[in-house]
mmCIF file of C-alpha atoms in Angstrom:
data_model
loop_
_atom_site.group_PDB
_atom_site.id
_atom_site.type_symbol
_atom_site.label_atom_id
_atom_site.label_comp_id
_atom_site.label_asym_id
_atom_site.label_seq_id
_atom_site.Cartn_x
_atom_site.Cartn_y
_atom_site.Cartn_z
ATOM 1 C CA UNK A 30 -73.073 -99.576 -33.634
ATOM 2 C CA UNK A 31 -75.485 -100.342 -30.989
ATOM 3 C CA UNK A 32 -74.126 -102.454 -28.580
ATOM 4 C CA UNK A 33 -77.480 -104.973 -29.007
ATOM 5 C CA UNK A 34 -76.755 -105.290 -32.103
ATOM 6 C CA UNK A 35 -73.121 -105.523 -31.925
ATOM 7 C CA UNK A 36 -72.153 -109.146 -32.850
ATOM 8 C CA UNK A 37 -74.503 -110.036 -35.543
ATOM 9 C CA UNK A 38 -73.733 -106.247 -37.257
ATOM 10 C CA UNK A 39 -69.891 -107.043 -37.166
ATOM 11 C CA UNK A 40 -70.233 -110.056 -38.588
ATOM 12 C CA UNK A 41 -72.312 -109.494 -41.312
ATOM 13 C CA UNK A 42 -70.495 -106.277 -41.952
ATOM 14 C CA UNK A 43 -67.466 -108.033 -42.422
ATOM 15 C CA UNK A 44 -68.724 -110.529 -44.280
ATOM 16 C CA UNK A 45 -69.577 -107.864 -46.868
ATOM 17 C CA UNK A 46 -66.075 -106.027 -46.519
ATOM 18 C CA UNK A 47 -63.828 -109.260 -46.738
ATOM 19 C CA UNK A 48 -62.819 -110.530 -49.892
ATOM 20 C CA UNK A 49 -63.109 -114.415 -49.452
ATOM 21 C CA UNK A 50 -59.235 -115.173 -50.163
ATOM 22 C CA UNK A 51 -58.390 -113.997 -46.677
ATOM 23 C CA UNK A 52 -61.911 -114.120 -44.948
ATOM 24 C CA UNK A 53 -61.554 -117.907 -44.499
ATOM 25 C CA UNK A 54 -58.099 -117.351 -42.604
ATOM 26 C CA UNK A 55 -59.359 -114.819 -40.261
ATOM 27 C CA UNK A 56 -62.732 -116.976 -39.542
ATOM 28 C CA UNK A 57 -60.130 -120.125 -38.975
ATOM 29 C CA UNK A 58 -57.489 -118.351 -37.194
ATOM 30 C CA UNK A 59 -59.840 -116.334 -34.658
ATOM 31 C CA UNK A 60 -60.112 -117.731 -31.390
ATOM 32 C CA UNK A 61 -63.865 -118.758 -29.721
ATOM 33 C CA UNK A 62 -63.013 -115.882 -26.831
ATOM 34 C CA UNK A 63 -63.404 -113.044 -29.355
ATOM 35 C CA UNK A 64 -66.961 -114.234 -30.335
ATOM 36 C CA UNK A 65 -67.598 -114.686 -26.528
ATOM 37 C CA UNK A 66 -66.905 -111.323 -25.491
ATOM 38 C CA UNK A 67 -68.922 -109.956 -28.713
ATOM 39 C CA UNK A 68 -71.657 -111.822 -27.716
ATOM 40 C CA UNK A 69 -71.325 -110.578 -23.728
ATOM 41 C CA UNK A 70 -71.512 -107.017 -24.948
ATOM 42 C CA UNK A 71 -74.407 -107.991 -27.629
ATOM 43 C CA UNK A 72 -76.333 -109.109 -23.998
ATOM 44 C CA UNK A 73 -75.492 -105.679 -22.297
ATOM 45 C CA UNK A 74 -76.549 -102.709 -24.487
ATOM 46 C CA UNK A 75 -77.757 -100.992 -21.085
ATOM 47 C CA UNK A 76 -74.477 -102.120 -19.146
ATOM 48 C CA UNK A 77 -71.425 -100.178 -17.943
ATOM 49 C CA UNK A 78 -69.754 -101.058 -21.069
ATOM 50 C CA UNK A 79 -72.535 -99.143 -23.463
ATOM 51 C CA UNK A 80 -71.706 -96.189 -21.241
ATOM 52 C CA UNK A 81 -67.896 -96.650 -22.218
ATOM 53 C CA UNK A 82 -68.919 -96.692 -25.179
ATOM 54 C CA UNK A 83 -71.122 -93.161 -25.718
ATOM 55 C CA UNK A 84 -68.354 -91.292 -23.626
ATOM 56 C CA UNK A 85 -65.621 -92.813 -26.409
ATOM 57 C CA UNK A 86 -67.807 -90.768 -29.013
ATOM 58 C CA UNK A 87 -67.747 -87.355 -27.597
ATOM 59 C CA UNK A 88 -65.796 -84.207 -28.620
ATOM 60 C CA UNK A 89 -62.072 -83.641 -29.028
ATOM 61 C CA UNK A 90 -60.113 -84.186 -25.793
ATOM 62 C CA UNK A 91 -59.625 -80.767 -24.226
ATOM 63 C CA UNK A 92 -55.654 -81.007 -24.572
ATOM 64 C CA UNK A 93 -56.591 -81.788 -28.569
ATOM 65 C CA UNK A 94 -58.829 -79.257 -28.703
ATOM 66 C CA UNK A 95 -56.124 -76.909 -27.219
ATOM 67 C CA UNK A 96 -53.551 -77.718 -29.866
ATOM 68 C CA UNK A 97 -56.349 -77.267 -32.558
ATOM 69 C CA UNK A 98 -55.736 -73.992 -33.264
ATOM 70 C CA UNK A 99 -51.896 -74.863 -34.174
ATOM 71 C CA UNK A 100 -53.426 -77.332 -36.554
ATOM 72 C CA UNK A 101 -53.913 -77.291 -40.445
ATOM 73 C CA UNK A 102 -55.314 -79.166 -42.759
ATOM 74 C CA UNK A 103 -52.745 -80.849 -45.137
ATOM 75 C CA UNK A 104 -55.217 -82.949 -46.723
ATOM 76 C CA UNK A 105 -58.916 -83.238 -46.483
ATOM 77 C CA UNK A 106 -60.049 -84.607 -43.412
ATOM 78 C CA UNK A 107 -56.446 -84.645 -42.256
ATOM 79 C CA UNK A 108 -55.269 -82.274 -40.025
ATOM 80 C CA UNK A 109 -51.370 -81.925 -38.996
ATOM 81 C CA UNK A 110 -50.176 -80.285 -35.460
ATOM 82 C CA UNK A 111 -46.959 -80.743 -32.873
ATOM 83 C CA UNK A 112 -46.938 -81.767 -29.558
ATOM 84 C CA UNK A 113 -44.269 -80.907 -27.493
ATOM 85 C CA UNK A 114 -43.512 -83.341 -25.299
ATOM 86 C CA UNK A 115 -40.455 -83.325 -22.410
ATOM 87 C CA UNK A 116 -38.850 -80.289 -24.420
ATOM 88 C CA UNK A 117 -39.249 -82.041 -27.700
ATOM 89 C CA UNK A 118 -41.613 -81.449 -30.803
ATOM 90 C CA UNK A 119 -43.389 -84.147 -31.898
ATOM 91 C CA UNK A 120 -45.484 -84.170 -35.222
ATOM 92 C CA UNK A 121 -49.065 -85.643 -35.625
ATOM 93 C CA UNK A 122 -51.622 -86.077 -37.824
ATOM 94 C CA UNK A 123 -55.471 -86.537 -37.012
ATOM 95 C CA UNK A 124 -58.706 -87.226 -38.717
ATOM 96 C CA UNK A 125 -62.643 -87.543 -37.217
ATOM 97 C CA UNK A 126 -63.858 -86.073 -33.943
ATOM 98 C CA UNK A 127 -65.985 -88.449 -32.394
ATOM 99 C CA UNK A 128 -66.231 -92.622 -31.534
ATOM 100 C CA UNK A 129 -63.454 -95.193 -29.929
ATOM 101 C CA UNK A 130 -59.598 -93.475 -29.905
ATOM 102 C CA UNK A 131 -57.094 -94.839 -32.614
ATOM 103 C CA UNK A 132 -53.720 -94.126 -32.669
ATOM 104 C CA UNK A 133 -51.550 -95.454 -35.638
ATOM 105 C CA UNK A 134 -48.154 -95.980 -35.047
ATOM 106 C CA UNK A 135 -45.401 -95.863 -38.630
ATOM 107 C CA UNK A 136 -42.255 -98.506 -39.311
ATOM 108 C CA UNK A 137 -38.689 -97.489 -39.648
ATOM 109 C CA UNK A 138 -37.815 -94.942 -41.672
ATOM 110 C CA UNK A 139 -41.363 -93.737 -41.848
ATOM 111 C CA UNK A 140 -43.658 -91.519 -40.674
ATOM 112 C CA UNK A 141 -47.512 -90.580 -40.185
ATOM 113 C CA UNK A 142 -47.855 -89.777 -43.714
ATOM 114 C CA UNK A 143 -47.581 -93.459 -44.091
ATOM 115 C CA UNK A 144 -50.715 -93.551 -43.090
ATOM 116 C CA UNK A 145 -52.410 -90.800 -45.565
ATOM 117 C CA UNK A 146 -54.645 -93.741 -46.855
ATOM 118 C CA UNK A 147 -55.837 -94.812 -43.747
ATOM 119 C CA UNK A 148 -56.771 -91.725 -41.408
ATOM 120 C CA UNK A 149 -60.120 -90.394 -43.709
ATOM 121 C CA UNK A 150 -61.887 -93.524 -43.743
ATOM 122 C CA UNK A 151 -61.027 -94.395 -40.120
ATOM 123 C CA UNK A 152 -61.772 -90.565 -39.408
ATOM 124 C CA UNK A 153 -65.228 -91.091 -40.201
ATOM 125 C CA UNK A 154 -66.080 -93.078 -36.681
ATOM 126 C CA UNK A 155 -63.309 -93.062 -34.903
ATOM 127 C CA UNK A 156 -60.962 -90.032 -33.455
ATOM 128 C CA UNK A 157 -57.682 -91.807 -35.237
ATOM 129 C CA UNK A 158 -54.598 -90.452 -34.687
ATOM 130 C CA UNK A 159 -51.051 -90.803 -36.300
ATOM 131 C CA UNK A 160 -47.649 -89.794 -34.784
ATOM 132 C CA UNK A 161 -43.784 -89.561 -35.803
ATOM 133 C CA UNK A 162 -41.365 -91.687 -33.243
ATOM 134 C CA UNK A 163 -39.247 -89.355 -31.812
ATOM 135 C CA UNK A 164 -36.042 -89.227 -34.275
ATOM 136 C CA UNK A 165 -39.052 -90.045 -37.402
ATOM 137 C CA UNK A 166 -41.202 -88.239 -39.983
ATOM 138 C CA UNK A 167 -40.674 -83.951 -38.952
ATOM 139 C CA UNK A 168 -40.718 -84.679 -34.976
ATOM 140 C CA UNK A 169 -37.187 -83.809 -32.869
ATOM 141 C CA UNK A 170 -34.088 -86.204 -33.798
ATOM 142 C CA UNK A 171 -32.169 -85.232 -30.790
ATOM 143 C CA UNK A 172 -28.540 -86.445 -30.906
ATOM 144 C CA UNK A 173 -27.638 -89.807 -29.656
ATOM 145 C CA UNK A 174 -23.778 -89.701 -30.037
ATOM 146 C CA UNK A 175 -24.380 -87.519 -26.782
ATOM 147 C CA UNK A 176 -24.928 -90.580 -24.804
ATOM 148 C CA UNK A 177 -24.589 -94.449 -24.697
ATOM 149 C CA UNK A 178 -25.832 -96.012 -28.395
ATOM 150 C CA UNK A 179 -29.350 -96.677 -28.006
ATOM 151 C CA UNK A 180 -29.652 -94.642 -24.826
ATOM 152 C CA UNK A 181 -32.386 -92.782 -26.563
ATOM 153 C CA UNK A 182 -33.783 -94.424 -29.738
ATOM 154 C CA UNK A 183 -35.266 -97.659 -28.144
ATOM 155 C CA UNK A 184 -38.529 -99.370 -27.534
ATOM 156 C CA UNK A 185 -38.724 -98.236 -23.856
ATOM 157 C CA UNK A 186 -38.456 -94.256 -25.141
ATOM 158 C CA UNK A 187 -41.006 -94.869 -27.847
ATOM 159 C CA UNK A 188 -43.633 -96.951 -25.176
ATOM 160 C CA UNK A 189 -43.419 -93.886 -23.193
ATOM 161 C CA UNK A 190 -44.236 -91.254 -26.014
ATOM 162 C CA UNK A 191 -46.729 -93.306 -26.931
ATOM 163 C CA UNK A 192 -48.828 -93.868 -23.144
ATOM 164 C CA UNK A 193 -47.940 -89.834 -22.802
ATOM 165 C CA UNK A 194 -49.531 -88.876 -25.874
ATOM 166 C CA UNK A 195 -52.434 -90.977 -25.443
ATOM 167 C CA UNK A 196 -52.878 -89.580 -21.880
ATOM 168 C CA UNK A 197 -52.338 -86.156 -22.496
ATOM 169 C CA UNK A 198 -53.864 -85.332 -25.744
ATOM 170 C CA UNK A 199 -56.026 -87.950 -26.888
ATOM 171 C CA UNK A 200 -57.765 -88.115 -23.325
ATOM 172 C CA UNK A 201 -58.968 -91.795 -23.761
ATOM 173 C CA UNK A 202 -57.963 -95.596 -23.798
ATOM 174 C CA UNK A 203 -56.565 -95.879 -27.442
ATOM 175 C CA UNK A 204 -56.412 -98.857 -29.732
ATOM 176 C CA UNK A 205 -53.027 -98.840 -31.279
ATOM 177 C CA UNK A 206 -52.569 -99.757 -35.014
ATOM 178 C CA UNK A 207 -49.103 -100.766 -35.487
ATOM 179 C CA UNK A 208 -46.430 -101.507 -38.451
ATOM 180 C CA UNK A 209 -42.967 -103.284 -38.202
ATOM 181 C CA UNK A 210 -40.863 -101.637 -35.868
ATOM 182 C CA UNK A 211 -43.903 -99.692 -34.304
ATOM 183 C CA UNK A 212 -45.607 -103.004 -33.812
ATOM 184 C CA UNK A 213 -42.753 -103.390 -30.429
ATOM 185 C CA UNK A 214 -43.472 -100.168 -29.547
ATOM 186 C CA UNK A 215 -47.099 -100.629 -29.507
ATOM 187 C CA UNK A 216 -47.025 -104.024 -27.864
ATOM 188 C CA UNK A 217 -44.636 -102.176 -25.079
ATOM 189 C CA UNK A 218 -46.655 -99.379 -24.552
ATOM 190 C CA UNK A 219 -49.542 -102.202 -23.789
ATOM 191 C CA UNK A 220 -47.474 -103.850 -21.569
ATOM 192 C CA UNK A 221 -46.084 -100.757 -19.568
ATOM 193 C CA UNK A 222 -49.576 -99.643 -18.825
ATOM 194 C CA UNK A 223 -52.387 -101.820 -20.033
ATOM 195 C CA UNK A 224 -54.804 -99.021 -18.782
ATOM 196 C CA UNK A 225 -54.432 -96.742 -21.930
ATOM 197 C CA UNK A 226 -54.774 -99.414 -24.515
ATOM 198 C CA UNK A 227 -58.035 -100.982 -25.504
ATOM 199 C CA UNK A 228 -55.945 -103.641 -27.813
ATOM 200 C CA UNK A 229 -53.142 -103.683 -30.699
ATOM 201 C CA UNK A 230 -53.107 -104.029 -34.318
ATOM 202 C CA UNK A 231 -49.766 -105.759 -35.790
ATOM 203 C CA UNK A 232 -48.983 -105.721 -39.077
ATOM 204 C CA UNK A 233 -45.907 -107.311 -40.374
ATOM 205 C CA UNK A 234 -44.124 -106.549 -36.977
ATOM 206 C CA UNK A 235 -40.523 -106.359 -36.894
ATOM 207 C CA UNK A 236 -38.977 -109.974 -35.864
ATOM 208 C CA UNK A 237 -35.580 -108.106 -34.996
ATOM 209 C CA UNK A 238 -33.796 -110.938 -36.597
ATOM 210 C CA UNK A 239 -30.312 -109.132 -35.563
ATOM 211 C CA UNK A 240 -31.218 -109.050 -32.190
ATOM 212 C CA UNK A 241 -28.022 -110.552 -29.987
ATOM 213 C CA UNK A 242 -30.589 -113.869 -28.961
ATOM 214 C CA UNK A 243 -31.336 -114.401 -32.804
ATOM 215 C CA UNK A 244 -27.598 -114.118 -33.960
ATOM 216 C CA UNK A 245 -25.422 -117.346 -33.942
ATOM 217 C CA UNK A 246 -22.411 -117.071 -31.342
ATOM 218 C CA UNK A 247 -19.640 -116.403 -33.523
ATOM 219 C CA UNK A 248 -21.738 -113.643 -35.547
ATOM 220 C CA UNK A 249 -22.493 -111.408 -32.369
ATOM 221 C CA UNK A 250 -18.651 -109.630 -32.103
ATOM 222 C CA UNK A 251 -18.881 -109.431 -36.044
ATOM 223 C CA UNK A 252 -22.128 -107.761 -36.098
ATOM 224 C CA UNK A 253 -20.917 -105.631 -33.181
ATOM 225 C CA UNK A 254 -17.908 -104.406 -34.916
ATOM 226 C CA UNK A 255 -19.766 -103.162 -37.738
ATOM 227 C CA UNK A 256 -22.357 -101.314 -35.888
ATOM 228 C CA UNK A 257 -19.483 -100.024 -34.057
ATOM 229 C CA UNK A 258 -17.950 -98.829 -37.354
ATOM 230 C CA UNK A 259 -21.015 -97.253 -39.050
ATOM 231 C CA UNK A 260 -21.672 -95.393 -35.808
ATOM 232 C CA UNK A 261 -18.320 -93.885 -35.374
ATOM 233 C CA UNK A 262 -16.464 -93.456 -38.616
ATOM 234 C CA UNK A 263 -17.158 -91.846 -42.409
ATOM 235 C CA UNK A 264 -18.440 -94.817 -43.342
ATOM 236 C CA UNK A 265 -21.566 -94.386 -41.725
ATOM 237 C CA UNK A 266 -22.927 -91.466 -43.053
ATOM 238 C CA UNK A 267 -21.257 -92.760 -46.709
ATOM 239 C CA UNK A 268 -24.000 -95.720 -46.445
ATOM 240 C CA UNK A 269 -26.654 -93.891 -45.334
ATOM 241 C CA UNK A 270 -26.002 -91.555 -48.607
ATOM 242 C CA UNK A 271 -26.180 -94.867 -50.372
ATOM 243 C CA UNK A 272 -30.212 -95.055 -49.359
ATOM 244 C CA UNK A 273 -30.801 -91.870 -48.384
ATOM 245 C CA UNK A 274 -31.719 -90.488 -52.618
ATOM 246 C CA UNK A 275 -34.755 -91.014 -54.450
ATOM 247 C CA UNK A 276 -33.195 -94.779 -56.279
ATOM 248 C CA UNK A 277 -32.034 -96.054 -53.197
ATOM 249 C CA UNK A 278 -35.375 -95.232 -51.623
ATOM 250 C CA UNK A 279 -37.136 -96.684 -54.781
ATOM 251 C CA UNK A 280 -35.424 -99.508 -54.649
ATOM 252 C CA UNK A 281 -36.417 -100.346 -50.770
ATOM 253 C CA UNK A 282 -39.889 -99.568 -51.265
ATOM 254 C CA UNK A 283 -39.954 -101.894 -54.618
ATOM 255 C CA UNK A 284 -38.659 -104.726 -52.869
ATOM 256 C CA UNK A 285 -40.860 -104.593 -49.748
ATOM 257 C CA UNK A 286 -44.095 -103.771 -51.617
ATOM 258 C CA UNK A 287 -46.032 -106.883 -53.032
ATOM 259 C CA UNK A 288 -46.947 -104.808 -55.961
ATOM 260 C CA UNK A 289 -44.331 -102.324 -56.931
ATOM 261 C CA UNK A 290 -46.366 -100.264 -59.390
ATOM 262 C CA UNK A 291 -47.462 -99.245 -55.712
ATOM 263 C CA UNK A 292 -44.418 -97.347 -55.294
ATOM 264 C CA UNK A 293 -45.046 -94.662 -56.818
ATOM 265 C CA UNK A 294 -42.861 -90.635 -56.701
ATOM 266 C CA UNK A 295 -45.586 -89.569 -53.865
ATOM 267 C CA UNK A 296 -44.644 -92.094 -51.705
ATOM 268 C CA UNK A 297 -40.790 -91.942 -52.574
ATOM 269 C CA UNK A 298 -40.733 -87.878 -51.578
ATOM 270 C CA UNK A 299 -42.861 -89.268 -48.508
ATOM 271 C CA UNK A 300 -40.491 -91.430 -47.321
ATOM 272 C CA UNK A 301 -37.335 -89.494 -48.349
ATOM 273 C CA UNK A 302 -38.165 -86.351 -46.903
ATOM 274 C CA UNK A 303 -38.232 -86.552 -43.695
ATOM 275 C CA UNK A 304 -34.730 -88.672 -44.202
ATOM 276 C CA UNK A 305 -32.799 -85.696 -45.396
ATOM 277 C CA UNK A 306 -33.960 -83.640 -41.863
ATOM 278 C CA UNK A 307 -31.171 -82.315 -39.997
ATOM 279 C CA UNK A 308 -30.078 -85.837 -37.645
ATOM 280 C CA UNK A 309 -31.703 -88.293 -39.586
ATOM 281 C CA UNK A 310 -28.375 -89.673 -40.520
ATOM 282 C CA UNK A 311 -27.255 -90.302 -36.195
ATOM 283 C CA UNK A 312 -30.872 -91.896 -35.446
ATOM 284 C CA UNK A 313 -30.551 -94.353 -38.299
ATOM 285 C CA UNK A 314 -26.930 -95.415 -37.577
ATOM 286 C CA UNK A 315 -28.012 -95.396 -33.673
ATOM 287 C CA UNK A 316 -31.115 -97.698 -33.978
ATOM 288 C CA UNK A 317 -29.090 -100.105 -36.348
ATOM 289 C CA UNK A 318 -26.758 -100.365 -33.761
ATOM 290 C CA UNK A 319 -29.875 -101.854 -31.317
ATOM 291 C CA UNK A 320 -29.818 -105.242 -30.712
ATOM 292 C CA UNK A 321 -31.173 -105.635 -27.912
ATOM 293 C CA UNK A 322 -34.223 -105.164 -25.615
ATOM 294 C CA UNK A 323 -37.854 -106.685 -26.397
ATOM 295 C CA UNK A 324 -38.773 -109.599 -28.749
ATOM 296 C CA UNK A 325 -42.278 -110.043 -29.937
ATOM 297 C CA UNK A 326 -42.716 -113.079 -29.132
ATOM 298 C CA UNK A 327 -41.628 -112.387 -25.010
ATOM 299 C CA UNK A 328 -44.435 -109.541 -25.699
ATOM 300 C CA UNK A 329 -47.053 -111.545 -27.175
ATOM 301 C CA UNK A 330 -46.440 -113.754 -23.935
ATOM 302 C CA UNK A 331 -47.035 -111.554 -21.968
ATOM 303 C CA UNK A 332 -49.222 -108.392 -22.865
ATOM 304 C CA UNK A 333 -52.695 -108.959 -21.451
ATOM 305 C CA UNK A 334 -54.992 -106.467 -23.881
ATOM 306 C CA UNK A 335 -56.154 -108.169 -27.147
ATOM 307 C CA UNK A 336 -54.224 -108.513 -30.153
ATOM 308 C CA UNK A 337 -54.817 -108.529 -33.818
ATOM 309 C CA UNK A 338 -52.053 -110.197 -36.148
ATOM 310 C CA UNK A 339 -52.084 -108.973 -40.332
ATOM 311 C CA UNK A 340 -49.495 -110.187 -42.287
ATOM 312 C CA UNK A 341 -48.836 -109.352 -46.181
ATOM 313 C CA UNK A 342 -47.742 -112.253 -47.426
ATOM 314 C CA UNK A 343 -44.996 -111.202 -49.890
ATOM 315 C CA UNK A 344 -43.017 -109.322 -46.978
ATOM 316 C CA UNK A 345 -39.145 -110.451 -48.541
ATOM 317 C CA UNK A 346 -38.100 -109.325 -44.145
ATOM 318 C CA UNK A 347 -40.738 -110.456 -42.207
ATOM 319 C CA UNK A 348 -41.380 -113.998 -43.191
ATOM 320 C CA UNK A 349 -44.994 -115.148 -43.430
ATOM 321 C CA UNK A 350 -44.216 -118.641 -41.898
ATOM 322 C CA UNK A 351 -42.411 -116.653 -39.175
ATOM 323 C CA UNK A 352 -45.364 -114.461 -38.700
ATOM 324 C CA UNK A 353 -47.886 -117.616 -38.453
ATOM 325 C CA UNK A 354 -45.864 -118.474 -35.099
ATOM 326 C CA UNK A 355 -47.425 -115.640 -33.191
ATOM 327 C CA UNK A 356 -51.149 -116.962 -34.028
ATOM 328 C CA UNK A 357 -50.749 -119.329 -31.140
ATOM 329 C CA UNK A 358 -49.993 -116.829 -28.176
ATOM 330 C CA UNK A 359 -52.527 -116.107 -25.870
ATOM 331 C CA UNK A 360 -53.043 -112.711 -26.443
ATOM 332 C CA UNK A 361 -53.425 -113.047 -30.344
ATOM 333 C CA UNK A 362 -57.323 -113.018 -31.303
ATOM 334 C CA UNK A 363 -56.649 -113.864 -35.223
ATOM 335 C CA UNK A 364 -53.653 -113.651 -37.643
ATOM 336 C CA UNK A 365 -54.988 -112.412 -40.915
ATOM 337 C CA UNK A 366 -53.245 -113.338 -44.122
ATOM 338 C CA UNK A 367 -52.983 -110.578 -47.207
ATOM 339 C CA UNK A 368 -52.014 -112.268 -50.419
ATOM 340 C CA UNK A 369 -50.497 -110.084 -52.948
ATOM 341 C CA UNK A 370 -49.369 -107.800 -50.341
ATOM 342 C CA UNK A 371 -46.085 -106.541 -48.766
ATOM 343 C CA UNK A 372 -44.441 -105.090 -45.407
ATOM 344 C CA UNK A 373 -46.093 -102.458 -45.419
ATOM 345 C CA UNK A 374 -50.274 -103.316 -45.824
ATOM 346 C CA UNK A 375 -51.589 -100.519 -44.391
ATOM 347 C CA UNK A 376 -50.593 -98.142 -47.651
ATOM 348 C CA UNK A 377 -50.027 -100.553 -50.184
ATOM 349 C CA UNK A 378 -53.372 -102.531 -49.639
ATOM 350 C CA UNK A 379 -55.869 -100.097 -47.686
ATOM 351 C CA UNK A 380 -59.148 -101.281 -49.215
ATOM 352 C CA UNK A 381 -58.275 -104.583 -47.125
ATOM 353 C CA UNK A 382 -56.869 -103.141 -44.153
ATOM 354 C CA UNK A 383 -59.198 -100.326 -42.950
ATOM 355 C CA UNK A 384 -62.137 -102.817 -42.958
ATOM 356 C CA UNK A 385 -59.939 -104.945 -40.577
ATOM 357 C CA UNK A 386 -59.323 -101.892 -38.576
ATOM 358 C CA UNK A 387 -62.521 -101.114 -38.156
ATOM 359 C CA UNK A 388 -63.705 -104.523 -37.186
ATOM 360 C CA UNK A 389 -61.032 -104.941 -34.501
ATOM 361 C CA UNK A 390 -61.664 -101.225 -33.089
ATOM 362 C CA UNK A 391 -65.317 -102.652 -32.875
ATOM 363 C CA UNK A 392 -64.528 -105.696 -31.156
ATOM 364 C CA UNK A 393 -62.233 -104.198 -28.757
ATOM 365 C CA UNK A 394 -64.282 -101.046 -27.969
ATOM 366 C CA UNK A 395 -67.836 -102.152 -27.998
#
């Protein structure tokens, strides 16, 4: 979009894309700034930041364009390639060669194929990118009963994947579209180096509602001892067997969707799959055992890049009047509202998400 153009175009663009049950929460929620620095760019199409702008649509970054020829095309318009990255393989998928850098970041347990519904449409102006967490999806689950629990599977690890990969192969500033547990990785990655990241999309972030400052006293040595236990003993891998099958996988997915027709065998093998890798087992029972390190709400505090808040509103873990607390940090632009919808909006709900994905890439980028 021309940058002259910029503010009245977005609006009336997503005016057209919003269904009105959730338009009238975004247009209460968003904050005058956002409109003010729409409008400054609107006033500038000559400026530095139109520049910006017409670099952010030019060809594949040469490290991307390098790994290309490793790449194939698992669906269309999606193509799938590793990244190695200190000694480890990481898996990615990508979609669209040209416009502002995207880079979608999956939940626990899942993966960049949680984003299958998501990458085409964004493909077709952005350069959008999704990745597996180390230990997720088909990248490296290197062993963490090596080391201290939670030496490697943490937020800190993750941030750093993250600013690496969108340094060294997608060659840009990124805007980083987030779900649940990726949301504090995304959110850390901004606040590590606020350089690479143009602004982050949350959706249903993960409150860590077993993290040591959110348990009452006399629950922290119980909590403790179980981790402990599931780490170290049978019972650990035993429980993970317990989820780890197509029912027990159903049965997540039914109760965190809104809609669970949604759930459907594709997205059961999606999710399981990767599960059943050699390690799986370690980094869940490792990560379960973390409860410690970042809050959201410390990171909303403090992260200075903008920030967009979506929230299903049938998520049965993260609480919408939970959620509705963050719309009052500093850094958070609007908190959008998705009746009907679960956890996990981005797959369940895409023909509401991707036009909110595009507006905020717009916003942040123009």
């Amino acid at each position: 979009m021309a940058a002259t153009v910029a503010h009245g175009a977005c609006t009336s663009w997503r005016q057209a894309a919003e269904p009105p049950a959730f338009r009238r929460t975004l247009q209460a929620t968003r904050p005058s700034r956002t409109a003010c620095r729409a409008a400054a760019s609107s006033s500038s199409s000559t400026s530095s930041g139109g520049s910006r702008s017409s670099a952010a649509a030019g060809a594949v970054p040469s490290a991307a364009a390098a790994a290309a020829a490793d790449e194939h095309e698992v669906l269309p318009g999606i193509f799938e390639g590793y990244w190695q990255w200190q000694g480890r393989r990481i898996r990615y998928q990508r979609s669209g060669t040209s416009g502002p850098a995207v880079l979608c970041v999956h939940g626990f347990g899942a993966s960049a194929d949680h984003w299958r519904k998501n990458l085409p449409v964004l493909g077709e102006s952005c350069q959008v990118y999704a990745i597996d967490l180390l230990g997720y999806g088909y990248s490296d689950k290197p062993d963490p009963r090596q080391l201290p629990p939670t030496s490697i599977y943490n937020f800190d690890t993750w941030s750093q994947q993250l600013r690496d990969f969108v340094a060294g192969v997608m060659g840009q500033p990124a805007v980083l579209v987030c779900n649940s547990v990726g949301g504090i990785a995304g959110l850390q990655a901004a606040l590590d180096d606020a350089s690479l990241v143009r602004g982050v999309m949350v959706m249903n972030i993960s409150l860590r509602m077993l993290h040591t400052s959110k348990q009452a006293e006399w629950q922290r040595p119980l909590v403790r001892a179980l981790q402990d236990t599931l780490r170290t003993s049978a019972l650990g891998p035993w429980f993970f067997s317990q989820i780890a099958n197509r029912r027990g996988v159903r049965s997540v997915l039914q109760q965190c969707y809104g809609d669970p027709a949604a759930v459907t065998d594709e997205l059961v093998d999606l999710i399981l799959s990767p599960g059943l890798q050699p390690g799986a087992v370690d980094v869940f029972l490792d990560f379960i055992s973390y409860s410690w390190g970042p809050l959201p709400e410390q990171q909303l505090q403090a992260v200075g890049v903008p920030v967009s808040v979506v929230w299903g509103e049938e998520d049965p873990w993260e609480k919408i009047e939970w959620g509705r607390e963050f719309a009052k940090y500093p850094s958070v632009e609007e908190f959008v509202s998705l009746p009907g919808v679960g956890h996990c909006p981005m797959h369940e709900a895409p023909h509401l998400v991707n036009p909110l994905i595009q507006d905020f890439v717009k916003r942040v980028t123009c």
